[in-house]
CSV table of C-alpha atoms and ligand atoms in Angstrom, one decimal:
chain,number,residue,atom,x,y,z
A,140,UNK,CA,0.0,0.0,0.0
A,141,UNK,CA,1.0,3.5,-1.0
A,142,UNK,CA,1.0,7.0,1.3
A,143,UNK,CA,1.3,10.0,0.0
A,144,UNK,CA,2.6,13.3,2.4
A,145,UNK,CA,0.4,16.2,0.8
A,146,UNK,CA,0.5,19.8,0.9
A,147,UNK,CA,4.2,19.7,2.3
A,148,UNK,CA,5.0,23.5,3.1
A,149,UNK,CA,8.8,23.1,2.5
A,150,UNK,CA,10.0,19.8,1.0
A,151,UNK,CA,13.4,19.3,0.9
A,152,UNK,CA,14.4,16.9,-1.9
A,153,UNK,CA,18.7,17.5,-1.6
A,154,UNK,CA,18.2,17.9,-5.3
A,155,UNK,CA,21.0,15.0,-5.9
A,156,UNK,CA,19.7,13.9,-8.9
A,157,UNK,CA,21.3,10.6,-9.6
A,158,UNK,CA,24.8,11.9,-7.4
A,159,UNK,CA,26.1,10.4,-4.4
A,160,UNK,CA,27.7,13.8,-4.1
A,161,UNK,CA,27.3,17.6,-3.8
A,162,UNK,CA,30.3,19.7,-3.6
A,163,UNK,CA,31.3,23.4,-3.8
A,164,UNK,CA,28.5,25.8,-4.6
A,165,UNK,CA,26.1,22.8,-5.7
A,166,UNK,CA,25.8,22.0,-1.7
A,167,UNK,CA,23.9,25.5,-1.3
A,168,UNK,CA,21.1,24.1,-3.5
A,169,UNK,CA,18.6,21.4,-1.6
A,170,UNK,CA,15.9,21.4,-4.1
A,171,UNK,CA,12.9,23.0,-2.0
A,172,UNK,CA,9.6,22.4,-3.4
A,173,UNK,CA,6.8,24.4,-1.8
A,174,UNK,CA,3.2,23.0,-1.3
A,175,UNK,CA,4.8,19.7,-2.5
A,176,UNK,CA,3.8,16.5,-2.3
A,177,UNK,CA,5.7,12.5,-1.9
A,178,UNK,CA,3.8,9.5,-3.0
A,179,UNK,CA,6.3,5.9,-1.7
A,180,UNK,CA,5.8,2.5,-0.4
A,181,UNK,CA,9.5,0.8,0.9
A,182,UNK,CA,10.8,3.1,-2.3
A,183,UNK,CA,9.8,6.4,-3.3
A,184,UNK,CA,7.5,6.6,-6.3
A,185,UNK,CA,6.9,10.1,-7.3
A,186,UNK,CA,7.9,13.9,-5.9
A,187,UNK,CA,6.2,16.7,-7.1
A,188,UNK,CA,4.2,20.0,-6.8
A,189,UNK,CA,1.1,19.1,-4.9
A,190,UNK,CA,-1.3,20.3,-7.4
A,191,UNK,CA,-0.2,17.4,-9.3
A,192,UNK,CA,-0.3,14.5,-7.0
A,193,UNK,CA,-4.0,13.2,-7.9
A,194,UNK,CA,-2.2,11.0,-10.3
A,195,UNK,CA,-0.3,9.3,-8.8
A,196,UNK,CA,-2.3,7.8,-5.9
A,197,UNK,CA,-4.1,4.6,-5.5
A,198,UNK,CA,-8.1,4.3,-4.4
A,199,UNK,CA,-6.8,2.9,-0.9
A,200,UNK,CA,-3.5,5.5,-0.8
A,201,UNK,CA,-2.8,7.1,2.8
A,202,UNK,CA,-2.7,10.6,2.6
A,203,UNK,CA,-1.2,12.6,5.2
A,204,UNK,CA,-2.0,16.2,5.3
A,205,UNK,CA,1.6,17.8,6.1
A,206,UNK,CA,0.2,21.5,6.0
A,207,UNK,CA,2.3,23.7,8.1
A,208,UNK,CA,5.2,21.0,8.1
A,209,UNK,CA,8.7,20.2,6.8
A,210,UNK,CA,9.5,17.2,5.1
A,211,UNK,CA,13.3,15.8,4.6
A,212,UNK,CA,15.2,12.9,4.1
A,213,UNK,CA,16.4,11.2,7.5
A,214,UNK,CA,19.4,12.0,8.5
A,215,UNK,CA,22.3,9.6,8.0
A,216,UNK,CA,24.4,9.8,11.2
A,217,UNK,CA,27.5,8.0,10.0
A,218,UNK,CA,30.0,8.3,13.2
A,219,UNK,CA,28.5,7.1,16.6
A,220,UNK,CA,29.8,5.2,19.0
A,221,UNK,CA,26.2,4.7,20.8
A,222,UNK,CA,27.0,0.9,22.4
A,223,UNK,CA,28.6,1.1,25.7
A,224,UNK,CA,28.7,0.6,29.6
A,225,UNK,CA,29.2,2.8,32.3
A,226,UNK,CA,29.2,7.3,32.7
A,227,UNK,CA,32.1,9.7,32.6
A,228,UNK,CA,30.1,12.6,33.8
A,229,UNK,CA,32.5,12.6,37.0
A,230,UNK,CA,35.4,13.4,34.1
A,231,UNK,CA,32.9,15.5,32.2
A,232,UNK,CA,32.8,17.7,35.7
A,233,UNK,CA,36.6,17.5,36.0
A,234,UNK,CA,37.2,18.6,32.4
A,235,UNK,CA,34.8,21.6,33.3
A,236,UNK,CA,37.2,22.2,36.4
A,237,UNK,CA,40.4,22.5,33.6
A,238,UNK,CA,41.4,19.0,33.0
A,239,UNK,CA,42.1,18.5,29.8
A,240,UNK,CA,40.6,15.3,27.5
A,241,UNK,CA,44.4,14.4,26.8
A,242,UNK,CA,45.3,14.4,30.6
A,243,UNK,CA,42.8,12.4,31.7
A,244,UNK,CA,43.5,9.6,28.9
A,245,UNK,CA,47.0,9.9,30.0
A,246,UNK,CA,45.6,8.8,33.5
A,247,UNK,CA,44.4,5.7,32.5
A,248,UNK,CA,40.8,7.1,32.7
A,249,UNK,CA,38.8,8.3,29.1
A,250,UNK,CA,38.2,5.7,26.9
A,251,UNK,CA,39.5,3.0,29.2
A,252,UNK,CA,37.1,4.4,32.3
A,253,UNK,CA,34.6,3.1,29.5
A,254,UNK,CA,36.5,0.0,28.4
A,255,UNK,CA,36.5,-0.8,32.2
A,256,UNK,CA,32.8,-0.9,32.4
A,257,UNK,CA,32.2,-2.9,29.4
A,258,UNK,CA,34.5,-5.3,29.4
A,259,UNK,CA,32.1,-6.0,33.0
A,260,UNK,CA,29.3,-6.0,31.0
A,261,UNK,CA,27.2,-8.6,29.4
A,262,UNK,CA,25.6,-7.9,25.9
A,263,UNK,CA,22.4,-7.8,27.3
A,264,UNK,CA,23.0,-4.8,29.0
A,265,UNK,CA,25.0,-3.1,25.9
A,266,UNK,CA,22.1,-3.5,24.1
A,267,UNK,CA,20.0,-1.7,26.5
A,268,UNK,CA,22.6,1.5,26.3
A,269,UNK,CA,22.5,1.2,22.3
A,270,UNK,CA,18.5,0.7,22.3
A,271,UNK,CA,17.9,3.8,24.2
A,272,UNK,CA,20.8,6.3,22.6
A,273,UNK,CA,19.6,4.6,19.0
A,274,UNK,CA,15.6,5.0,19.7
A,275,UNK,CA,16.5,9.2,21.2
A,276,UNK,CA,18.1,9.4,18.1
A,277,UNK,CA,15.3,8.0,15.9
A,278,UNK,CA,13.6,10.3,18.0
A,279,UNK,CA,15.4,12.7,16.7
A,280,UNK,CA,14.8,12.3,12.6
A,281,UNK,CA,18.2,10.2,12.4
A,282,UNK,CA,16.9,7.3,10.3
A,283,UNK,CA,20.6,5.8,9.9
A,284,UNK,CA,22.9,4.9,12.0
A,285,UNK,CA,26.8,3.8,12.0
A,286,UNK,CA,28.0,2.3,15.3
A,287,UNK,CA,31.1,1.7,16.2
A,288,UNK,CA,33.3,-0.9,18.7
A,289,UNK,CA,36.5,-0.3,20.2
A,290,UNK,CA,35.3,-0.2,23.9
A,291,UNK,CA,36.3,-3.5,24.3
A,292,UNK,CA,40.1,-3.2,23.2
A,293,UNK,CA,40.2,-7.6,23.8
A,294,UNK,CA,38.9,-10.2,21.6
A,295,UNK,CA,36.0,-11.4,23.7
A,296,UNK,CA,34.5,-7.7,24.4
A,297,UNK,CA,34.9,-6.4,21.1
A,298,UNK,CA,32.7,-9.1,19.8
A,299,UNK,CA,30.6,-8.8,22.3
A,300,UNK,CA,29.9,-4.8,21.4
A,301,UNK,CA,29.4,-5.9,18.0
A,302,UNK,CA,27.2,-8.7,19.3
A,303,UNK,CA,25.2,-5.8,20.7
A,304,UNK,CA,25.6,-4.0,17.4
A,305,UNK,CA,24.6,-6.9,15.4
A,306,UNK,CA,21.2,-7.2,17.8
A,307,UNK,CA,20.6,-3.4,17.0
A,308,UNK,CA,21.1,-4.0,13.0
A,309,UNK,CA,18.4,-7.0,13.5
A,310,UNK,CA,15.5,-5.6,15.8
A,311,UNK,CA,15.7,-1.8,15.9
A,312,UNK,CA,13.5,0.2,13.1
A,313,UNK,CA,16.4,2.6,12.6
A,314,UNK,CA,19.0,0.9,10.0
A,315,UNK,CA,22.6,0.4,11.6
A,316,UNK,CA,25.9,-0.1,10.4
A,317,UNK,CA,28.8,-1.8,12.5
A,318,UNK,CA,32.5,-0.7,12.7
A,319,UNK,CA,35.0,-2.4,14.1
A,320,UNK,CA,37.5,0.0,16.1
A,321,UNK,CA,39.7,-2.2,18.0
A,322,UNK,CA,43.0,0.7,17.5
A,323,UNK,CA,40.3,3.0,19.4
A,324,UNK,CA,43.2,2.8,22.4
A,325,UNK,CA,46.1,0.9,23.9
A,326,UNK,CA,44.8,-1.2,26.7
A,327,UNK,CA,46.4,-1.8,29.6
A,328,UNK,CA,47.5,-4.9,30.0
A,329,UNK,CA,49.3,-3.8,26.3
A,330,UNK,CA,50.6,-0.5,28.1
A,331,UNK,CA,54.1,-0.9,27.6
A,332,UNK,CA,53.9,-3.0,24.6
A,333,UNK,CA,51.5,-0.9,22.0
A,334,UNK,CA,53.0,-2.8,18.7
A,335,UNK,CA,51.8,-6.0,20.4
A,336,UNK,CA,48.3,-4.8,20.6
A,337,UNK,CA,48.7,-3.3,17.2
A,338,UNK,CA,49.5,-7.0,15.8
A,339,UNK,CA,46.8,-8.4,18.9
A,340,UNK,CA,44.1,-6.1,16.9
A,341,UNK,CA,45.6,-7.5,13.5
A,342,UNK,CA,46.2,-11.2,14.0
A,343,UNK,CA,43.9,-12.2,16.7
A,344,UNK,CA,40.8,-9.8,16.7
A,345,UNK,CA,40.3,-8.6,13.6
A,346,UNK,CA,39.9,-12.7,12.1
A,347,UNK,CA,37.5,-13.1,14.9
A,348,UNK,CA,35.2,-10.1,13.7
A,349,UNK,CA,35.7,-10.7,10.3
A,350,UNK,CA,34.4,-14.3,10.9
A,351,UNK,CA,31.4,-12.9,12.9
A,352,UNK,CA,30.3,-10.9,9.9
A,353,UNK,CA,28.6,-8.0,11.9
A,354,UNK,CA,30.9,-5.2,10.8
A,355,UNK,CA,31.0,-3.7,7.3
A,356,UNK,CA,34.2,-1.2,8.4
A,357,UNK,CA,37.3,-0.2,10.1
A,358,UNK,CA,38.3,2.3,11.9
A,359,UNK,CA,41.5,3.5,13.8
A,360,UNK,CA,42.3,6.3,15.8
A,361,UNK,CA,45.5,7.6,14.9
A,362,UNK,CA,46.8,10.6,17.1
A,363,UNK,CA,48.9,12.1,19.0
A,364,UNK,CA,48.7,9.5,22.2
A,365,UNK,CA,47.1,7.2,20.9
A,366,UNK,CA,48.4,4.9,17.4
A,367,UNK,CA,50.8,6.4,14.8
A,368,UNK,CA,49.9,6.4,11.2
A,369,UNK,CA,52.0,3.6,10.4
A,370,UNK,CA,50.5,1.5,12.7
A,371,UNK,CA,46.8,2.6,11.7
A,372,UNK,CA,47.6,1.9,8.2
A,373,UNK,CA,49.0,-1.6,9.2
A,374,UNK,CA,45.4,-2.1,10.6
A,375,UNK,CA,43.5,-0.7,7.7
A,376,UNK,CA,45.2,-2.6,5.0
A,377,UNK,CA,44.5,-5.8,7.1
A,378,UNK,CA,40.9,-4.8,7.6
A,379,UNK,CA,41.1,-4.7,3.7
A,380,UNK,CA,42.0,-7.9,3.5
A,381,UNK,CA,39.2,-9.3,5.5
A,382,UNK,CA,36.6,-7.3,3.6
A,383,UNK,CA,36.2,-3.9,5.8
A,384,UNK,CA,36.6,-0.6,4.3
A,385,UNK,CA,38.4,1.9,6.2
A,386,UNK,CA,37.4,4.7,8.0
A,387,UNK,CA,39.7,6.7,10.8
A,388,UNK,CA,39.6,9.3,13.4
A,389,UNK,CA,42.1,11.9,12.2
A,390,UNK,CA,43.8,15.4,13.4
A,391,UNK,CA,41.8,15.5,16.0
A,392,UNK,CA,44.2,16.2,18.7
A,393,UNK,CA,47.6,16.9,16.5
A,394,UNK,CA,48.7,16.1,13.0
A,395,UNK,CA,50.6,13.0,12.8
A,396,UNK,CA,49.8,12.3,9.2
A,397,UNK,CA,46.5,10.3,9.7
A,398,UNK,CA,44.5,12.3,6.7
A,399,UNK,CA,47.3,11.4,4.3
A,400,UNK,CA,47.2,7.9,5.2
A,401,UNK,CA,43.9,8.2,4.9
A,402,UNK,CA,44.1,9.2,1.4
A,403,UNK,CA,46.8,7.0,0.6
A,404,UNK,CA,44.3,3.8,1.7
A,405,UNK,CA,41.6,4.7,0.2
A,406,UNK,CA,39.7,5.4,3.3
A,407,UNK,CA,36.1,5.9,2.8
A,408,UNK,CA,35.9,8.7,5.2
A,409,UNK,CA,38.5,10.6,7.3
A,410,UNK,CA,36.2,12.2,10.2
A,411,UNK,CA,37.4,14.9,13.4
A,412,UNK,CA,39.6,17.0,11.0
A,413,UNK,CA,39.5,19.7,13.8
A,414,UNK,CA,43.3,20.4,13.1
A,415,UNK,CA,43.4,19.7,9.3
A,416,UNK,CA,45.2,22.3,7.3
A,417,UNK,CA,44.5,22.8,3.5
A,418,UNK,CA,47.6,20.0,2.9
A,419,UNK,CA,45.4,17.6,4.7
A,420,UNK,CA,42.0,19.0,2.6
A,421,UNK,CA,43.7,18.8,-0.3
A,422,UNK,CA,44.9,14.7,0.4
A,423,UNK,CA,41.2,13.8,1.4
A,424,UNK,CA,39.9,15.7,-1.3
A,425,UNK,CA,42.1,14.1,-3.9
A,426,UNK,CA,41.3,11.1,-3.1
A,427,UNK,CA,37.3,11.3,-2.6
A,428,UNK,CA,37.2,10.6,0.7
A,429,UNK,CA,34.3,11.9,2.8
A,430,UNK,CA,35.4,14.9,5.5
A,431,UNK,CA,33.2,13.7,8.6
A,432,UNK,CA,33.2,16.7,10.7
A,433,UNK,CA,31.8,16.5,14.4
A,434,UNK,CA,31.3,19.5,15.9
A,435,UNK,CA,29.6,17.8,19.1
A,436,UNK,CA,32.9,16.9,19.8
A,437,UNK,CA,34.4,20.2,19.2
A,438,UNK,CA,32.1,21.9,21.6
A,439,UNK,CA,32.4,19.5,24.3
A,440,UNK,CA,36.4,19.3,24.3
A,441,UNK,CA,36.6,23.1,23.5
A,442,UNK,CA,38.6,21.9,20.8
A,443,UNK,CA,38.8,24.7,17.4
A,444,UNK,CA,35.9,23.6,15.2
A,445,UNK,CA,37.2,21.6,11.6
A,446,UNK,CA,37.6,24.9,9.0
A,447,UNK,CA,34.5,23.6,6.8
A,448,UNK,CA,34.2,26.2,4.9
A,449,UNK,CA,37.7,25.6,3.7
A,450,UNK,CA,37.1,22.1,3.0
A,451,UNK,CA,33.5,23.1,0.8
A,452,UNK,CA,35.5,26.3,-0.8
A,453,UNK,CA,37.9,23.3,-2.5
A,454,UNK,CA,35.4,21.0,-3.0
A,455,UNK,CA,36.0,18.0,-0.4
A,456,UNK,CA,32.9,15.8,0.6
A,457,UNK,CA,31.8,17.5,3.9
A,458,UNK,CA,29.7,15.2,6.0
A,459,UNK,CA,27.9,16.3,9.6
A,460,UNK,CA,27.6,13.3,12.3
A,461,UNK,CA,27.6,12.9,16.2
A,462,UNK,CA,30.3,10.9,17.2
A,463,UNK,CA,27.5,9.9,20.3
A,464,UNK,CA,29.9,8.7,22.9
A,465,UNK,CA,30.3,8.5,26.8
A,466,UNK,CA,33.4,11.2,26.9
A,467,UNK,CA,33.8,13.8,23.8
A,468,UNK,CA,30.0,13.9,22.1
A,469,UNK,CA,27.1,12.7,24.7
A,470,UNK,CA,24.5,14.1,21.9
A,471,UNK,CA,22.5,11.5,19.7
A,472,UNK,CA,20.8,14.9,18.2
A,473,UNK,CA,21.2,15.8,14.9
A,474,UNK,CA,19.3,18.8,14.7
A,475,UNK,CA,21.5,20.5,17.3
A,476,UNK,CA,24.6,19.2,15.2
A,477,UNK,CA,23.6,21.5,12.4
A,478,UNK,CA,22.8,24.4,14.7
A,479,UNK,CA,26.6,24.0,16.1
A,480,UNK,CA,28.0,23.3,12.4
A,481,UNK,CA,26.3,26.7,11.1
A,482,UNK,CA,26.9,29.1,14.4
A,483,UNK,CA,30.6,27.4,14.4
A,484,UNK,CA,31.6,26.6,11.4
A,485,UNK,CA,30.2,28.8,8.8
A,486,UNK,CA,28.4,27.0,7.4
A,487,UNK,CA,24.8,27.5,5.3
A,488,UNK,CA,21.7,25.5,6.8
A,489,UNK,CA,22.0,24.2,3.4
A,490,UNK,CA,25.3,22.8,3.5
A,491,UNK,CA,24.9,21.4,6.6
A,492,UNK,CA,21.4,19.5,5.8
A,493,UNK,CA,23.7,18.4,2.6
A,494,UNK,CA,26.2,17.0,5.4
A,495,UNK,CA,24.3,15.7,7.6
A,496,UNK,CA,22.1,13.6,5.0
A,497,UNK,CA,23.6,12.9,1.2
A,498,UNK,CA,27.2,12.6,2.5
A,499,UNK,CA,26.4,10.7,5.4
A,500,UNK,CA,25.3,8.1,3.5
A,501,UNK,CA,28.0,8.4,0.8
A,502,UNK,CA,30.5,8.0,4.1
A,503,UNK,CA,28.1,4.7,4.6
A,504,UNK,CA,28.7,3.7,1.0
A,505,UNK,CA,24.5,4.1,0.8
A,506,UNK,CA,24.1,6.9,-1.7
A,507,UNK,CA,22.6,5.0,-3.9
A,508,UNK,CA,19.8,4.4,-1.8
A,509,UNK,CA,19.8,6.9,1.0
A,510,UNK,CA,20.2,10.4,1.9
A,511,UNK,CA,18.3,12.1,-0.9
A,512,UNK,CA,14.4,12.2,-2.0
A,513,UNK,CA,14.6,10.7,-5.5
A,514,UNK,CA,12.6,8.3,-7.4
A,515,UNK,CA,13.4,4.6,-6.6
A,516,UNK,CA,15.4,5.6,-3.2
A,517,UNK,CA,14.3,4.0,0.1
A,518,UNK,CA,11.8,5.4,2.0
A,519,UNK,CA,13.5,7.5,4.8
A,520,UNK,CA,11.4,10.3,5.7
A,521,UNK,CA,11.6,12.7,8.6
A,522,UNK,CA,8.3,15.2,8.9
A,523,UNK,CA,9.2,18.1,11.0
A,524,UNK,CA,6.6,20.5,12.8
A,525,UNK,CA,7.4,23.8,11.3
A,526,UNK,CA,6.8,25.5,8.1
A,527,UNK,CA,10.0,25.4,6.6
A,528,UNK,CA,13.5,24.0,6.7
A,529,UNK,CA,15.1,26.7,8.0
A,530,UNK,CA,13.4,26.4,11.3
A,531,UNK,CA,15.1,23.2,11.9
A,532,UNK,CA,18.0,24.5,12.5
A,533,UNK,CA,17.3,28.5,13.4
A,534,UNK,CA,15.1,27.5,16.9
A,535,UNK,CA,17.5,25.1,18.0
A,536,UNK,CA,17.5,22.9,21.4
A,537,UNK,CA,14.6,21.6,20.8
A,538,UNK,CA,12.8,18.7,18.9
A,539,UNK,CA,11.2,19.6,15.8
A,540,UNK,CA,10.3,15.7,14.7
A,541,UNK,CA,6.5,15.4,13.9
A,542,UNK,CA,7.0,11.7,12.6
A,543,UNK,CA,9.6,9.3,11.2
A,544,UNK,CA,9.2,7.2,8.5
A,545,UNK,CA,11.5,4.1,7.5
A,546,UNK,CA,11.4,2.0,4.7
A,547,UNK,CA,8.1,3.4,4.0
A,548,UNK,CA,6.2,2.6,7.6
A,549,UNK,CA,5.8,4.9,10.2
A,550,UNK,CA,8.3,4.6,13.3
A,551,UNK,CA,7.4,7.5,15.3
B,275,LIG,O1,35.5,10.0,18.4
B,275,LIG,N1,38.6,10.3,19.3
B,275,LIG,C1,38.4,9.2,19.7
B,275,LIG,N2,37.4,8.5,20.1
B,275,LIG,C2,36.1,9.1,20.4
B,275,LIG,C3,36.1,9.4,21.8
B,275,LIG,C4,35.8,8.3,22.6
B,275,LIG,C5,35.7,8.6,24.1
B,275,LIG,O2,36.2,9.5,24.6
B,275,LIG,O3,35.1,7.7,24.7
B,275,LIG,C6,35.8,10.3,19.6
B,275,LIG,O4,35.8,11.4,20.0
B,276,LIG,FE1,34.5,8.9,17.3
């Protein structure tokens, strides 16, 4: 059975037209139609001027009146790391106080406090953390969602995350992607021997998660602190060879060459960038991979904000996500990501629904079916409470989702 959304104040189509991307001044355009209408089942079947739509519907069609209301596609949230265990709002409240995120890593606490707590945790009860963060962020008009490991930083617990991921992928309405991120930290029982783990991660995880068949990428976090780019790439190219295409958290704290590595493996997406200079644009940009900025992360760490509009003005893929974690992005709301990207980082509420929709999915490798309103394209759609787009983003802090639609069925 068909529904149709009818008399759509602002619908916003992307305007991708066949593209998995939009870059330089092509991101400013999203293809607004006013009064419009959207006839789908799982797939879109026809967009269009309202006037037009009698058509196109069926005798037992839904229609849904969306007077007064903005219609998008859902957002493709393509960096999360939503399954976990445990809080780090005591370190939250110290970081506050002038401890820095680097200092407290250095203590043994960050992303180990959290590793601590899962690798206590059963899978059960990492389901439950995902479930709720996933469903708020559903809530929330994100339709998609990437998750990723690395909390686990041992064989048994990083299958166990994606165990948790793999649960999420089968039973939640939102669609999910797994990532494993075993190079996410050097354990401790690795402390003084970080090129073991780097092998560990190699030779004895990444088999095992291969095997499991949960995760489509990987990730590494190369950084100042945490692995070097030779190591990460070490990692990647093994990931390659068991199938995973690579993503990696790059020049977030210091650059240590992780965005030309990036570019040199044919990374899918390169995502932070809060230090990238133009030789690091120009390196992702060459080589097509998507720039996943986070400014979540930015805003929480105090960190500067990635120079976007450097990265649009020469024409890299720039991509919007959360980074949803227990330390440097507790947010699982996209609409407040785009208010921080345009107040922070200059950029148009165009650009950033671009971001945070098309090229989330083309850092998913889902373009084809995801992230734009088009003919033939899945059925993602977000209906938000106010008359136009704009809104979305300019009365921020608050929820603007009216309903949520995947694959064509109503969710929320
Ligand atoms: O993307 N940068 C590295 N990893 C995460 C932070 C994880 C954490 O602090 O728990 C990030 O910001
Ligand atoms: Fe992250």
């Amino acid at each position: 059975m068909k529904t149709a959304f009818v008399n759509i104040d602002s619908l916003v189509t992307i305007n991708a037209q066949g593209a998995h991307e939009k870059i330089g001044a092509a991101m400013r355009d999203v293809g607004e139609i006013r009064n419009g209408a959207i006839v789908f089942d799982d797939v879109i079947r026809w967009i269009g001027p309202s006037s037009e739509v009698d058509a196109y519907l069926d005798a037992d069609t839904e229609l849904v009146d969306c007077s007064g209301k903005t219609v998008m596609p859902g957002f493709v949230d393509s960096h999360t790391h939503m399954v976990f265990a445990g809080s780090r709002s005591h370190e939250f409240a110290r970081r506050l106080a002038g401890a820095t995120y680097a200092e407290i890593a250095a203590e043994g606490g960050g992303i180990l406090t959290t590793m601590r707590a899962v690798r206590d945790a059963d899978v059960e009860s990492l389901l439950d953390v995902g479930d709720a963060l996933l469903t708020s962020a559903l809530n929330h008009g994100t339709t998609t969602a990437e998750i990723k490991s690395g909390y686990g930083l041992d064989t048994a617990s990083e299958l166990r995350l994606l165990e948790a991921i793999g649960e999420l992928q089968r039973g939640h309405e939102a669609r999910v992607l797994g990532t494993f991120l075993g190079a996410h930290a050097v354990p401790p029982e690795w402390k003084h021997d970080p090129e073991g783990y780097v092998n560990c991660v190699i030779n004895d995880i990444l088999p095992r998660v291969a095997e499991q068949g949960i995760a489509t990428f990987c990730d590494v976090f190369v950084d100042a602190g945490f692995f070097t780019a030779e190591q990460g790439e070490r990692v990647l190219r093994a990931g390659i060879a068991h199938g995973l295409r690579p993503k990696i958290h790059a020049d977030e704290i210091a650059l240590v060459g992780a965005s030309q590595m990036a570019a040199r493996v044919g990374a899918i997406s390169a995502d932070h960038l809060e230090h990238s200079t133009l030789a690091e644009i120009t390196a992702l940009r060459d080589a097509g991979v998507v720039c996943t900025l986070l400014p979540g992360t930015a805003y929480t760490l105090g960190l500067p904000f990635p120079d976007a509009r450097t990265m649009i003005d020469n024409n890299a893929i720039v991509c919007l996500a959360t980074d949803c974690n227990p330390g440097s992005s507790f947010s699982e709301n996209m609409q407040l990501m785009l208010s921080l990207a345009c107040m922070n980082m200059k950029m148009s509420i165009e650009e950033a629904l671009v971001a945070a929709t098309l090229h989330g999915a083309r850092a998913l490798n889902l373009a084809a079916h995801l992230g734009s309103l088009e003919v033939g394209k899945w059925a993602d759609l977000v209906v938000y409470d106010v008359p136009s787009y704009k809104d979305v983003v300019y009365h921020f802090g608050v929820n603007h989702v009216w309903s949520v639609w995947v694959g064509g069925n109503e969710v929320v």
